[in-house]
PDB file of C-alpha atoms in Angstrom:
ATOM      1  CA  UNK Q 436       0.000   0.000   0.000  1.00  0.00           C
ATOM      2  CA  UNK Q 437       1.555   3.111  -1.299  1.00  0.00           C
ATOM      3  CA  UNK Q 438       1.297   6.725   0.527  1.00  0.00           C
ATOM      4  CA  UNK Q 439       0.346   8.287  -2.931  1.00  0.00           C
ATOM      5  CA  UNK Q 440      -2.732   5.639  -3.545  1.00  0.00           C
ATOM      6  CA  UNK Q 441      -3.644   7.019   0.299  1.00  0.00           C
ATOM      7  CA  UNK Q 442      -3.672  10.595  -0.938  1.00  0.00           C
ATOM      8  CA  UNK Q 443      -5.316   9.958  -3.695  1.00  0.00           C
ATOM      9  CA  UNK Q 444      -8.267   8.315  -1.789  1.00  0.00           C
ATOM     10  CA  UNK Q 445      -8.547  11.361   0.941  1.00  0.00           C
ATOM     11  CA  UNK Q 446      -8.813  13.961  -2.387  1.00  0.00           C
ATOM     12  CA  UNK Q 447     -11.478  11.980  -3.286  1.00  0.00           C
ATOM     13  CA  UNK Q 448     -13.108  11.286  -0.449  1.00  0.00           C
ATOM     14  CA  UNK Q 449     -12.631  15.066   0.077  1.00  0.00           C
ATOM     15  CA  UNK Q 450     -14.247  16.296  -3.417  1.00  0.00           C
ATOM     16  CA  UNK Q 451     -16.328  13.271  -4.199  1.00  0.00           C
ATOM     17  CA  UNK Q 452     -15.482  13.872  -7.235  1.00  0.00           C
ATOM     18  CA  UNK Q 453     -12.470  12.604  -9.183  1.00  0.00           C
ATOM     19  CA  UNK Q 454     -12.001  15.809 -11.436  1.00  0.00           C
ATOM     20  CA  UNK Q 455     -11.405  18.648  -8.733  1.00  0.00           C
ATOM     21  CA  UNK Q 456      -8.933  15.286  -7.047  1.00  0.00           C
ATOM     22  CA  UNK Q 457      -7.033  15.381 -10.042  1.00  0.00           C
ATOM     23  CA  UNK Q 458      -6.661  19.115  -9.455  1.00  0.00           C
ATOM     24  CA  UNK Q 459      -5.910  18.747  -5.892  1.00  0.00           C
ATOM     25  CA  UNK Q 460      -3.192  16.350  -6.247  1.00  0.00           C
ATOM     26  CA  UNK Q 461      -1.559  17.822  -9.870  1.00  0.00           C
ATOM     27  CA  UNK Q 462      -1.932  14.686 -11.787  1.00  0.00           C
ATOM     28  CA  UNK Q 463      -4.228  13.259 -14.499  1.00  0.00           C
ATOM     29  CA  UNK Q 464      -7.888  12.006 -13.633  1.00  0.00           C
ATOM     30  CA  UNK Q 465      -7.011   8.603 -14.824  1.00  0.00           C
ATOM     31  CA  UNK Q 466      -4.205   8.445 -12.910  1.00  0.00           C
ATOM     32  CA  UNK Q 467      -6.175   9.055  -9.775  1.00  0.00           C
ATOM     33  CA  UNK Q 468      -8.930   6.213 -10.804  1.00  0.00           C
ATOM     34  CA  UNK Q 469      -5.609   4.140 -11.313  1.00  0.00           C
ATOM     35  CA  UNK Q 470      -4.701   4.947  -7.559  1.00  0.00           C
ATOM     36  CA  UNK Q 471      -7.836   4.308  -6.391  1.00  0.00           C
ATOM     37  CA  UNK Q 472      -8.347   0.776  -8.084  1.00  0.00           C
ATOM     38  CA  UNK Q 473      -4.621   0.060  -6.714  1.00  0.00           C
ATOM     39  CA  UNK Q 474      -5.525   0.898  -2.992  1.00  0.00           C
ATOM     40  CA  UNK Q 475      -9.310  -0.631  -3.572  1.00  0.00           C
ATOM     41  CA  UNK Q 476      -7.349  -3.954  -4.072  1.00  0.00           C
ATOM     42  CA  UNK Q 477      -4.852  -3.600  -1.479  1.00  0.00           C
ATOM     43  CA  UNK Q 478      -7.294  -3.056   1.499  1.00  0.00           C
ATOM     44  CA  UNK Q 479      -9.589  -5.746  -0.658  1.00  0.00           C
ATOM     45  CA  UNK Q 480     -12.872  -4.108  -0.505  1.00  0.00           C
ATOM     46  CA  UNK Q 481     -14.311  -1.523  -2.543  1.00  0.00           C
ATOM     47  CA  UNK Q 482     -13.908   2.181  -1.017  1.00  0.00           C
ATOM     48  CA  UNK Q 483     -16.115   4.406  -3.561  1.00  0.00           C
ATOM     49  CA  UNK Q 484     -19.124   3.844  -4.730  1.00  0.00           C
ATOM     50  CA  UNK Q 485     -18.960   5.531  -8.480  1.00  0.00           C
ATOM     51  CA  UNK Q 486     -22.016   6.282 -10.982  1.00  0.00           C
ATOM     52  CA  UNK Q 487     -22.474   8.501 -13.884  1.00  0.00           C
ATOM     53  CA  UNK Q 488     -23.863  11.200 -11.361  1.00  0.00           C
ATOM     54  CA  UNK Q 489     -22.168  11.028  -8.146  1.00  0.00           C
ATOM     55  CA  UNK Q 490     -19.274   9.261  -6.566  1.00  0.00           C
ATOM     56  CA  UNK Q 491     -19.658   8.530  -2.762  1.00  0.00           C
ATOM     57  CA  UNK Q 492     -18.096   6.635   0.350  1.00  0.00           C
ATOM     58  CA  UNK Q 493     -18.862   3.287   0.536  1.00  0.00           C
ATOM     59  CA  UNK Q 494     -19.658   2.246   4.786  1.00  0.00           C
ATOM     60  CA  UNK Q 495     -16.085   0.782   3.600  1.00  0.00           C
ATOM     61  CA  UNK Q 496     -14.514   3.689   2.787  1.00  0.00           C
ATOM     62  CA  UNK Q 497     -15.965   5.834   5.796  1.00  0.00           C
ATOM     63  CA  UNK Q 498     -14.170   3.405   8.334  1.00  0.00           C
ATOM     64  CA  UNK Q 499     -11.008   3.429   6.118  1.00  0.00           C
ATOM     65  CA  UNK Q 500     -10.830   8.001   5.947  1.00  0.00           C
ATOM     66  CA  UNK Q 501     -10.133   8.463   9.668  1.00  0.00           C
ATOM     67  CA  UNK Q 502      -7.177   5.964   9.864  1.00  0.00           C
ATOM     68  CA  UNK Q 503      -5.816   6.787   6.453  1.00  0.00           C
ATOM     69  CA  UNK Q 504      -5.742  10.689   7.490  1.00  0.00           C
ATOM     70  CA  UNK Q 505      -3.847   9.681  10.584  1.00  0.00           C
ATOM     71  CA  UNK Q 506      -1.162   7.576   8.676  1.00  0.00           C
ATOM     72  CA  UNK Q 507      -0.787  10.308   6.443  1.00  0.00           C
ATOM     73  CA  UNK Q 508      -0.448  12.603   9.585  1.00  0.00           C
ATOM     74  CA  UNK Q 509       2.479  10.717  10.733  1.00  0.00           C
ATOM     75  CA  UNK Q 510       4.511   9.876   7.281  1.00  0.00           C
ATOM     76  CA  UNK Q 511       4.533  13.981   7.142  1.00  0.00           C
ATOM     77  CA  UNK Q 512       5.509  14.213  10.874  1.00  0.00           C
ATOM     78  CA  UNK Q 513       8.017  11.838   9.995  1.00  0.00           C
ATOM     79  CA  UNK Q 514       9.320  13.692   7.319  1.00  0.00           C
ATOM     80  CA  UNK Q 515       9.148  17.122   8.857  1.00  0.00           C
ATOM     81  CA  UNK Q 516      11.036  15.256  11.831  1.00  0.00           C
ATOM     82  CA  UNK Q 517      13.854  14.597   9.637  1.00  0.00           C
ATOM     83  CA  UNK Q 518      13.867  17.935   7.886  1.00  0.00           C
ATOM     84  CA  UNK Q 519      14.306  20.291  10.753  1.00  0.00           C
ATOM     85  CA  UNK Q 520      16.595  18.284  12.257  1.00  0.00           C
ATOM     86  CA  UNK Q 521      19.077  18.941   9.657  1.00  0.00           C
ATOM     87  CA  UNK Q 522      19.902  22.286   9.715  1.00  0.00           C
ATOM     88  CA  UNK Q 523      18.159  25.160  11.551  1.00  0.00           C
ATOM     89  CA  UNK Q 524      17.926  27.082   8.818  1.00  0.00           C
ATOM     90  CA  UNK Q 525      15.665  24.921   7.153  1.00  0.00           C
ATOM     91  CA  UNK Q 526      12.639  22.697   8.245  1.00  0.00           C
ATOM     92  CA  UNK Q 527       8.993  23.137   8.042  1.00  0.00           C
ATOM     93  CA  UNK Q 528       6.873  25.207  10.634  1.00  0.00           C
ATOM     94  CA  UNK Q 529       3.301  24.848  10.610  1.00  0.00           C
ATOM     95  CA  UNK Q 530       1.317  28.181  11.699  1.00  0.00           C
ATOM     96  CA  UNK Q 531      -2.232  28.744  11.862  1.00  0.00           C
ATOM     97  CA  UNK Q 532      -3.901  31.787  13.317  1.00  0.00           C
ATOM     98  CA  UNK Q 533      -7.643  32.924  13.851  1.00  0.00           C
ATOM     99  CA  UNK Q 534      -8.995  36.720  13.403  1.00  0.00           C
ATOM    100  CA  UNK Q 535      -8.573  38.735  11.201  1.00  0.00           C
ATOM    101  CA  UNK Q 536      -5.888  40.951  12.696  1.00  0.00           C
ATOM    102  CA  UNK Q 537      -4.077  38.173  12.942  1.00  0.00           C
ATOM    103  CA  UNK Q 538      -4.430  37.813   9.314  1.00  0.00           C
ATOM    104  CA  UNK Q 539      -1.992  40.649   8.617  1.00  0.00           C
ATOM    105  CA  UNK Q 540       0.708  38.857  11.231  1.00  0.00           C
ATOM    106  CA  UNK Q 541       0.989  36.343   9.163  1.00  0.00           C
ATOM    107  CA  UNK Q 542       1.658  38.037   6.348  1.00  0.00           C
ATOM    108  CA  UNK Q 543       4.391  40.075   7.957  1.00  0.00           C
ATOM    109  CA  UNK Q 544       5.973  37.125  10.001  1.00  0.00           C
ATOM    110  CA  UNK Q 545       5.670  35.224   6.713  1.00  0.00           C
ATOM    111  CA  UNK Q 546       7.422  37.323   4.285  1.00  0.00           C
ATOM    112  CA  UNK Q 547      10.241  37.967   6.862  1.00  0.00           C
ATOM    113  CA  UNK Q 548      11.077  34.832   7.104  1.00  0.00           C
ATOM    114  CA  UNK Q 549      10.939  33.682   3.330  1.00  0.00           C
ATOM    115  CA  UNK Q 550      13.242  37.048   3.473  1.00  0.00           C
ATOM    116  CA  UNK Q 551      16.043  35.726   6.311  1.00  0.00           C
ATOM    117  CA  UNK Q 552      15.679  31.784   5.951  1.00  0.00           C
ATOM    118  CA  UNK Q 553      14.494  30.965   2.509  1.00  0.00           C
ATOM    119  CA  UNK Q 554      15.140  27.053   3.410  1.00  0.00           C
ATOM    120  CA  UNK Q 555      12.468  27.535   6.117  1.00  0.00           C
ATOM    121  CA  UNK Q 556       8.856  26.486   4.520  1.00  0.00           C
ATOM    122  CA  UNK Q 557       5.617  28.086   6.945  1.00  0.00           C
ATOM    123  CA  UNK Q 558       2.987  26.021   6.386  1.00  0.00           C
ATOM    124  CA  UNK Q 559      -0.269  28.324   7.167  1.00  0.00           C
ATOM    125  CA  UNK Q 560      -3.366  27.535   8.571  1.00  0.00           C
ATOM    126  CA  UNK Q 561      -6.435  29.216   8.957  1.00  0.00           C
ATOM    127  CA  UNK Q 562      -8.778  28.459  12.291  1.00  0.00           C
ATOM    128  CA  UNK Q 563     -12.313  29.600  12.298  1.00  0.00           C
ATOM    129  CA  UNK Q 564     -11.799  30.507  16.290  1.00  0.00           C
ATOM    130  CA  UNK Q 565      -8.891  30.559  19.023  1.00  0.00           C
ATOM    131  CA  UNK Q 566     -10.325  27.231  20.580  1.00  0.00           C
ATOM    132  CA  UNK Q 567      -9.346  25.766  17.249  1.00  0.00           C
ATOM    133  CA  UNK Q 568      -6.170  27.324  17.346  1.00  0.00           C
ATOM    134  CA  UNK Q 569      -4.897  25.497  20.288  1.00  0.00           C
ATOM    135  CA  UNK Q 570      -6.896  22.491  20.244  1.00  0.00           C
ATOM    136  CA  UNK Q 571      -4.536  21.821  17.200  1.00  0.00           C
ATOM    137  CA  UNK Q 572      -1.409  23.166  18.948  1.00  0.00           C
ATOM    138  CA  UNK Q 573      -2.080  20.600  21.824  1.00  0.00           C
ATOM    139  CA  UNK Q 574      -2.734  17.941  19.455  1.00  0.00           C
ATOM    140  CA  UNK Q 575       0.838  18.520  17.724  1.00  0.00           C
ATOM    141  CA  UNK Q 576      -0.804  19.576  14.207  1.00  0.00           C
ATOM    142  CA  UNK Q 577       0.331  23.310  14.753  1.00  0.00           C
ATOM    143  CA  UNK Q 578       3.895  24.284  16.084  1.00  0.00           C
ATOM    144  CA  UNK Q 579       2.932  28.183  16.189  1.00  0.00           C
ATOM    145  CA  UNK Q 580      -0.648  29.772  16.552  1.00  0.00           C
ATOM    146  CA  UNK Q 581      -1.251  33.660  16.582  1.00  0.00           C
ATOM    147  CA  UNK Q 582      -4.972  33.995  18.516  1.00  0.00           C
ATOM    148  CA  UNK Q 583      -6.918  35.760  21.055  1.00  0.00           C
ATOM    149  CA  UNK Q 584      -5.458  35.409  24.677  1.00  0.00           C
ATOM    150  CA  UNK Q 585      -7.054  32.141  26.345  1.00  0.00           C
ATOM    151  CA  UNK Q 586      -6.516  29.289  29.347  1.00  0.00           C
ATOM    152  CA  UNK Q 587      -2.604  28.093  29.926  1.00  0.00           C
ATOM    153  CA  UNK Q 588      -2.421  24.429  28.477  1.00  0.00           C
ATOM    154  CA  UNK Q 589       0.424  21.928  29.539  1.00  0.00           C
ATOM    155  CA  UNK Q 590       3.539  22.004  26.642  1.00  0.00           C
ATOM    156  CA  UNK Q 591       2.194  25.575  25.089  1.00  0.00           C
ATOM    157  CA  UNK Q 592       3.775  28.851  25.648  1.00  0.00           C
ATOM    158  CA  UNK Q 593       2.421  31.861  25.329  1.00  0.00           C
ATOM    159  CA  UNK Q 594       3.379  35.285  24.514  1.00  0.00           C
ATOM    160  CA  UNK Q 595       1.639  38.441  24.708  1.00  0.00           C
ATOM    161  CA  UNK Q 596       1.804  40.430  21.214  1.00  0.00           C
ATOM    162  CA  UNK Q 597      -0.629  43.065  21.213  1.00  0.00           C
ATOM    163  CA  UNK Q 598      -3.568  44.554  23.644  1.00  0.00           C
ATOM    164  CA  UNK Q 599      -6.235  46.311  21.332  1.00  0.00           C
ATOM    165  CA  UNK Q 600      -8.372  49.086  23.358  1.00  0.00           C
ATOM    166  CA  UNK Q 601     -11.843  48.960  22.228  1.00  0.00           C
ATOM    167  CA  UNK Q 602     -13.723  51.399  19.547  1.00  0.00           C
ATOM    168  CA  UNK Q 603     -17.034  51.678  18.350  1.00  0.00           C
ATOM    169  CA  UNK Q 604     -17.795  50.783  14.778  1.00  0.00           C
ATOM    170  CA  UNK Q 605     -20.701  52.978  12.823  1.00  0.00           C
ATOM    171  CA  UNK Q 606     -21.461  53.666   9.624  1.00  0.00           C
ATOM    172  CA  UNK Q 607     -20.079  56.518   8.097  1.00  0.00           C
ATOM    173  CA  UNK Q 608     -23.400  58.928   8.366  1.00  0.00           C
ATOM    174  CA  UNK Q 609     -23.657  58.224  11.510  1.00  0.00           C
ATOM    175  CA  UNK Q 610     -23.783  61.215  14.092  1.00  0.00           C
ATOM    176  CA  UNK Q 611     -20.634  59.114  16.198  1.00  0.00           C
ATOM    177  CA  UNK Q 612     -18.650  58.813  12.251  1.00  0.00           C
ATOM    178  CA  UNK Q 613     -16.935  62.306  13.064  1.00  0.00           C
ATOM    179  CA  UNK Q 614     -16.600  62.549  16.851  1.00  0.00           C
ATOM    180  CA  UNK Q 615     -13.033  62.253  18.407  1.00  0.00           C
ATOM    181  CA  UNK Q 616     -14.032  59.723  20.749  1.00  0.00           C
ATOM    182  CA  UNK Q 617     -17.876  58.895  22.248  1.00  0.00           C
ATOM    183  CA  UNK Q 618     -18.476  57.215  25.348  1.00  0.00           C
ATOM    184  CA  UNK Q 619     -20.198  53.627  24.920  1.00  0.00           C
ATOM    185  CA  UNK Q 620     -23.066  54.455  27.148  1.00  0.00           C
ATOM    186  CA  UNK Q 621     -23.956  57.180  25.312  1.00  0.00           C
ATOM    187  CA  UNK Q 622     -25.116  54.190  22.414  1.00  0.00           C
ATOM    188  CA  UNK Q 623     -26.855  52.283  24.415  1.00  0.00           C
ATOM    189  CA  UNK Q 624     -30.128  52.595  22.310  1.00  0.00           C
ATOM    190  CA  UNK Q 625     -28.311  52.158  19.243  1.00  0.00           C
ATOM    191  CA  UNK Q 626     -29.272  48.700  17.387  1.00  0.00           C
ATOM    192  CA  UNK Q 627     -26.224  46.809  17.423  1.00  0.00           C
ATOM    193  CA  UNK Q 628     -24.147  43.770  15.243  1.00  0.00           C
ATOM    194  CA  UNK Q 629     -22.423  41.669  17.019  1.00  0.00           C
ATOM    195  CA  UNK Q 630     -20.409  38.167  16.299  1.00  0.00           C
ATOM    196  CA  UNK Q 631     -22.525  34.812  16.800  1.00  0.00           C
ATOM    197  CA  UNK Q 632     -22.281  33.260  20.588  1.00  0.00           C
ATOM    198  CA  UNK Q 633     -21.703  29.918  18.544  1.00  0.00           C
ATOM    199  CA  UNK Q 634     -18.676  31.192  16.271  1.00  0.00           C
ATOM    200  CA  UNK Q 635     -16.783  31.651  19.673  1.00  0.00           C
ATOM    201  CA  UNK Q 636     -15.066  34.146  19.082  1.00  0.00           C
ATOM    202  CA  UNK Q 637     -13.282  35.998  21.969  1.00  0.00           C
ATOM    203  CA  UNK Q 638     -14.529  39.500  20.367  1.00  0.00           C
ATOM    204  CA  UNK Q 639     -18.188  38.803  20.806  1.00  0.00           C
ATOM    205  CA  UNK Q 640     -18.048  38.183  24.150  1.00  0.00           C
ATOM    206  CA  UNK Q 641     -15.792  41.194  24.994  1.00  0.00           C
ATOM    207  CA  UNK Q 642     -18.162  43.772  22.939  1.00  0.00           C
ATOM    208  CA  UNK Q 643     -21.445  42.243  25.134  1.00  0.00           C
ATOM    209  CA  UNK Q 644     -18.745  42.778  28.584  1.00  0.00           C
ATOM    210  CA  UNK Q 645     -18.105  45.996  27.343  1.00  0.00           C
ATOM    211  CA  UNK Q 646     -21.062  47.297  27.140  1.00  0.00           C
ATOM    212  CA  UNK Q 647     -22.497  45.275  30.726  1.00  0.00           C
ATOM    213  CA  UNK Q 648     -19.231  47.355  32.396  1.00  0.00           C
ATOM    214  CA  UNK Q 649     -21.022  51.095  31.275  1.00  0.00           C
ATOM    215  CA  UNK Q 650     -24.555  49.641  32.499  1.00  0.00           C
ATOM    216  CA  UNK Q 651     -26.694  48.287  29.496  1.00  0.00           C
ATOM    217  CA  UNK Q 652     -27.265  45.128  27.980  1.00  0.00           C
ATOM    218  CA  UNK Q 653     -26.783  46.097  23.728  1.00  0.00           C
ATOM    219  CA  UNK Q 654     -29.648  45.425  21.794  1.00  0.00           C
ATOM    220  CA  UNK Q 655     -28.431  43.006  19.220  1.00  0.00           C
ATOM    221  CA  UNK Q 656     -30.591  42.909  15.752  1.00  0.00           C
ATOM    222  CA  UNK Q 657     -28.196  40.474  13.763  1.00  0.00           C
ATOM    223  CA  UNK Q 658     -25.624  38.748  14.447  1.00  0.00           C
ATOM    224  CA  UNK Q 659     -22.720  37.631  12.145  1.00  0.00           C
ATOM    225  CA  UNK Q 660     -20.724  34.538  11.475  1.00  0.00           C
ATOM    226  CA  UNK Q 661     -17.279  36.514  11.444  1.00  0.00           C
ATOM    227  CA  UNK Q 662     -15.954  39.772  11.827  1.00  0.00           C
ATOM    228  CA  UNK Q 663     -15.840  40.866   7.836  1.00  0.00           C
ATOM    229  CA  UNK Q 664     -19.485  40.099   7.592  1.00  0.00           C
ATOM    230  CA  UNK Q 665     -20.067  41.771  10.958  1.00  0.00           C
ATOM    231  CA  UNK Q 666     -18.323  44.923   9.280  1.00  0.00           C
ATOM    232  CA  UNK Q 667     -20.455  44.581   6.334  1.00  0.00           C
ATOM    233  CA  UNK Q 668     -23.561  44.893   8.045  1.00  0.00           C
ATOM    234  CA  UNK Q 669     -22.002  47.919  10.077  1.00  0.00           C
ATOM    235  CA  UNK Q 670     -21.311  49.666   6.844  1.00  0.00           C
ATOM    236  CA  UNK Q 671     -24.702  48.997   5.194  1.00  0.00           C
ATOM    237  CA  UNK Q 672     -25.861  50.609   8.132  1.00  0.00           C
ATOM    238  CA  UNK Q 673     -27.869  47.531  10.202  1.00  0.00           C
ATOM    239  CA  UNK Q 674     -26.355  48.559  13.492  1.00  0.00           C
ATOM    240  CA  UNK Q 675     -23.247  49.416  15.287  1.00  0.00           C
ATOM    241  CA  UNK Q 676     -20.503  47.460  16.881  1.00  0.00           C
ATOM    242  CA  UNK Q 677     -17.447  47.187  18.848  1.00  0.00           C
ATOM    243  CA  UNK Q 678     -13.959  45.798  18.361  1.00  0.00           C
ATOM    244  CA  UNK Q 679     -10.376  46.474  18.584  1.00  0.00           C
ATOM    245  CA  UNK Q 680      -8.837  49.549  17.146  1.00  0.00           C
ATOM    246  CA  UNK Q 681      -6.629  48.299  14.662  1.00  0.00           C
ATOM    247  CA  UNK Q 682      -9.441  47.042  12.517  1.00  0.00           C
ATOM    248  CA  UNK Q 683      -9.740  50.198  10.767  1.00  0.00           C
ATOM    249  CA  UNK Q 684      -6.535  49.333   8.802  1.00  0.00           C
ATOM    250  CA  UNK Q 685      -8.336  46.124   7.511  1.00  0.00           C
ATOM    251  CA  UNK Q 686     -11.239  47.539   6.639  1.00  0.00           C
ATOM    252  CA  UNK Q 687     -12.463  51.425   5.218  1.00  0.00           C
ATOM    253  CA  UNK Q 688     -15.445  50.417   3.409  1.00  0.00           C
ATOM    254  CA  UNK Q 689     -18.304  52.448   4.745  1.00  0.00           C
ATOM    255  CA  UNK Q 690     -17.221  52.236   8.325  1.00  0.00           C
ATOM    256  CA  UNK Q 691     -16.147  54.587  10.829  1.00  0.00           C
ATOM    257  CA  UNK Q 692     -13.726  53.249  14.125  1.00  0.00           C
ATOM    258  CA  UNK Q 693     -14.658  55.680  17.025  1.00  0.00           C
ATOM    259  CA  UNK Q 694     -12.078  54.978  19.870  1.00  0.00           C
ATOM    260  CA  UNK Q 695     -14.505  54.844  23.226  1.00  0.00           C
ATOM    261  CA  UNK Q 696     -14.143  57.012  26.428  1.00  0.00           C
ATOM    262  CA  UNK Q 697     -15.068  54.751  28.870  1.00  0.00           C
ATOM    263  CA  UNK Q 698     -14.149  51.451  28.302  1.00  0.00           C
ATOM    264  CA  UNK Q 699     -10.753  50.533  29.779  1.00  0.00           C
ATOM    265  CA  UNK Q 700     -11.076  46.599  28.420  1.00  0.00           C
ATOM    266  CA  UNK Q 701      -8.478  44.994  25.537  1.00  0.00           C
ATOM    267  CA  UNK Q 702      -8.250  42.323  22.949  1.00  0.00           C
ATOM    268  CA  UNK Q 703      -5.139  40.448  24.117  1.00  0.00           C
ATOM    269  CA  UNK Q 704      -3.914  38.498  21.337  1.00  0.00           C
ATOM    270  CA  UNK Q 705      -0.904  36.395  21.741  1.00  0.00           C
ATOM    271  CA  UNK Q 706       1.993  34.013  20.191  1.00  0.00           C
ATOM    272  CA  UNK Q 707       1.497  30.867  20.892  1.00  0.00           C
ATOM    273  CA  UNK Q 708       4.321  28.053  20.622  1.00  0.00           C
ATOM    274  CA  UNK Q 709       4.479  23.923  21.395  1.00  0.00           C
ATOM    275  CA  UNK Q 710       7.674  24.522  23.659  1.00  0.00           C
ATOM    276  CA  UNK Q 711       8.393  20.512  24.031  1.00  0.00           C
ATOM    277  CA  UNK Q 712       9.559  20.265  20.668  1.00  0.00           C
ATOM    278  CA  UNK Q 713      11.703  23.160  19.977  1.00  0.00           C
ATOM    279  CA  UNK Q 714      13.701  22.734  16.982  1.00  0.00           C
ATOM    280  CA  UNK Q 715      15.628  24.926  14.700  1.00  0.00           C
ATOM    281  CA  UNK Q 716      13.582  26.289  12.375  1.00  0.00           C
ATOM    282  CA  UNK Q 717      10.540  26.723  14.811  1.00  0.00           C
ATOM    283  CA  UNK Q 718      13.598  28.847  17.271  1.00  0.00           C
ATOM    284  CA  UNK Q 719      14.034  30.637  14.154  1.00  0.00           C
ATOM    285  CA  UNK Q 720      10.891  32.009  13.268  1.00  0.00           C
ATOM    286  CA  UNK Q 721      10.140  32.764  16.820  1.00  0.00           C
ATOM    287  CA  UNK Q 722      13.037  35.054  17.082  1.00  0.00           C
ATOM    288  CA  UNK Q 723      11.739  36.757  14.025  1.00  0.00           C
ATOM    289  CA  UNK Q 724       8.587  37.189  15.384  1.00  0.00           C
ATOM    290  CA  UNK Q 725       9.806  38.208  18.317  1.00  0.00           C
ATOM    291  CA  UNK Q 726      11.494  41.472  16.613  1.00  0.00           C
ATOM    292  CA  UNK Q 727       8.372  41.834  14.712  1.00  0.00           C
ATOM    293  CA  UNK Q 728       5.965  41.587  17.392  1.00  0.00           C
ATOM    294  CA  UNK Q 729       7.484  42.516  20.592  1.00  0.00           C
ATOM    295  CA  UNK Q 730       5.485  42.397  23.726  1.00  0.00           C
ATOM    296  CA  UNK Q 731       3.448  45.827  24.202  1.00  0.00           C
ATOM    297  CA  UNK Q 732       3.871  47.993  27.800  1.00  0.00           C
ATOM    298  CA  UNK Q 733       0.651  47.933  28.807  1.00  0.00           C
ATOM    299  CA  UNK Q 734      -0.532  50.290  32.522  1.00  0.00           C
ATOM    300  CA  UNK Q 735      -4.177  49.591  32.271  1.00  0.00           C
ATOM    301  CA  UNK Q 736      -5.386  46.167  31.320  1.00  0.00           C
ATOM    302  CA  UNK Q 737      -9.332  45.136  32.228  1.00  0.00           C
ATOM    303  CA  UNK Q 738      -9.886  41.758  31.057  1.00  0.00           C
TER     304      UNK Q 738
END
């Protein structure tokens, strides 16, 4: 049983569909049915169940997917192992990151270190929420995360890169759009946009504290899946929000960031590292990141 008949299968278990695996995996589509038919009589049973519509999982194939993803897992450990123990200058570092301020880290962090150590290869990752972030760092499928400040876990260092005070988020014609600063209280009968409870996301919960700490509960109309669409809805004018102020250099589309008077609360966000494992290349890119994202003084911190 060959690795590449094992990739194979997981693009097309991924796709169900043997056209966008070929894609995928940069080789023919008959060279992927030849894969398939190769692993189908290795394990000895059939894995896909094909017709001229629609290709599916056989109840074969669905046992096979979540033990074939593992062995993949480890034959790239494997090889990663080897890599970065050659030479700290090269190796492969997988990063992932959730937010999307955390989204422009990564693109700094990345091109510095394609700039200083073009033998080290950053394998990026995108999370949908922090939780994800370290569930993935604990479970040794991440060596770095950038993500919101959460609990201490055993074998994962943290540190802090950046404490975001708080601003209010209208639409441009808003009466707030040209104001200096506004105090949140003064919008508490505003109609407000905040992030889904169930996207858990650290930002939601901190823009419903925020406004509990001035003495209202907001009054939320929608609610969005992520922060873009939550500044979408902002800028068509559905409500106001709150979040950090360095989102107004991610965003200028119809929104205006109002920096509030009387919240004292910050997004923490923080580098995150597996420190039981720290090879070259991962030592590396952390001393990059370091000079890139040094740890911010910080006087008044309300959490």
């Amino acid at each position: 049983m060959e690795l590449r008949w094992m990739r194979a299968f997981v693009a097309v278990a991924t796709e169900l569909n043997y056209g966008r695996a070929a894609v995928l995996l940069h080789i023919s589509q008959p060279a992927v049915s030849q894969q398939i038919r190769k692993l189908e009589q290795a394990v000895g049973t059939q894995l896909f169940e094909r017709s001229s519509r629609a290709v599916r999982l056989t109840s074969a194939g669905t046992a096979f997917l979540p033990s074939c993803l593992e062995t993949l897992r480890v034959a790239d450990s494997a090889v990663r192992a080897a890599l970065n123990a050659v030479d700290a200058d090269q190796g492969v570092v997988r990063v992932g990151f959730a937010g999307g301020m955390a989204s422009r880290a990564i693109s700094a962090l990345t091109g510095e270190v394609r700039r200083r150590f073009p033998g080290i290869d950053l394998q990026i990752s995108a999370s949908l929420h922090t939780a994800g972030v370290l569930e993935e760092l604990a479970g040794n499928k991440l060596d770095l995360g950038f993500m919101a400040e959460s609990r201490q876990m055993p074998g994962i260092s943290t540190r802090l890169i950046s404490a975001a005070a708080l601003c209010a988020a209208v639409p441009l014609n808003h009466p707030a759009a040209s104001l200096s600063q506004v105090a949140l209280a003064a919008l508490a009968e505003e109609p407000f946009v905040l992030i889904a409870s169930k996207a858990a996301l650290r930002l939601g919960d901190m823009a419903v504290e925020a406004c509990l700490d001035v003495g209202f509960s907001p009054r939320v109309v929608q609610e969005a899946p992520d922060t873009f669409t939550m500044l979408a809805l902002v800028g068509s004018g559905v409500g106001i929000s709150v979040m950090p102020n360095p989102m107004f250099e991610m965003w200028s589309s119809g929104v205006a960031f109002v920096p509030l008077s009387d919240v004292d609360r910050r997004l923490r966000s923080v580098l995150a590292w597996r420190n039981t494992e720290g090879f070259g290349a991962l030592l590396k890119v952390l001393e990059v990141a370091g000079e890139l994202f040094p740890t911010p003084a910080i006087n008044k911190q309300t959490l």
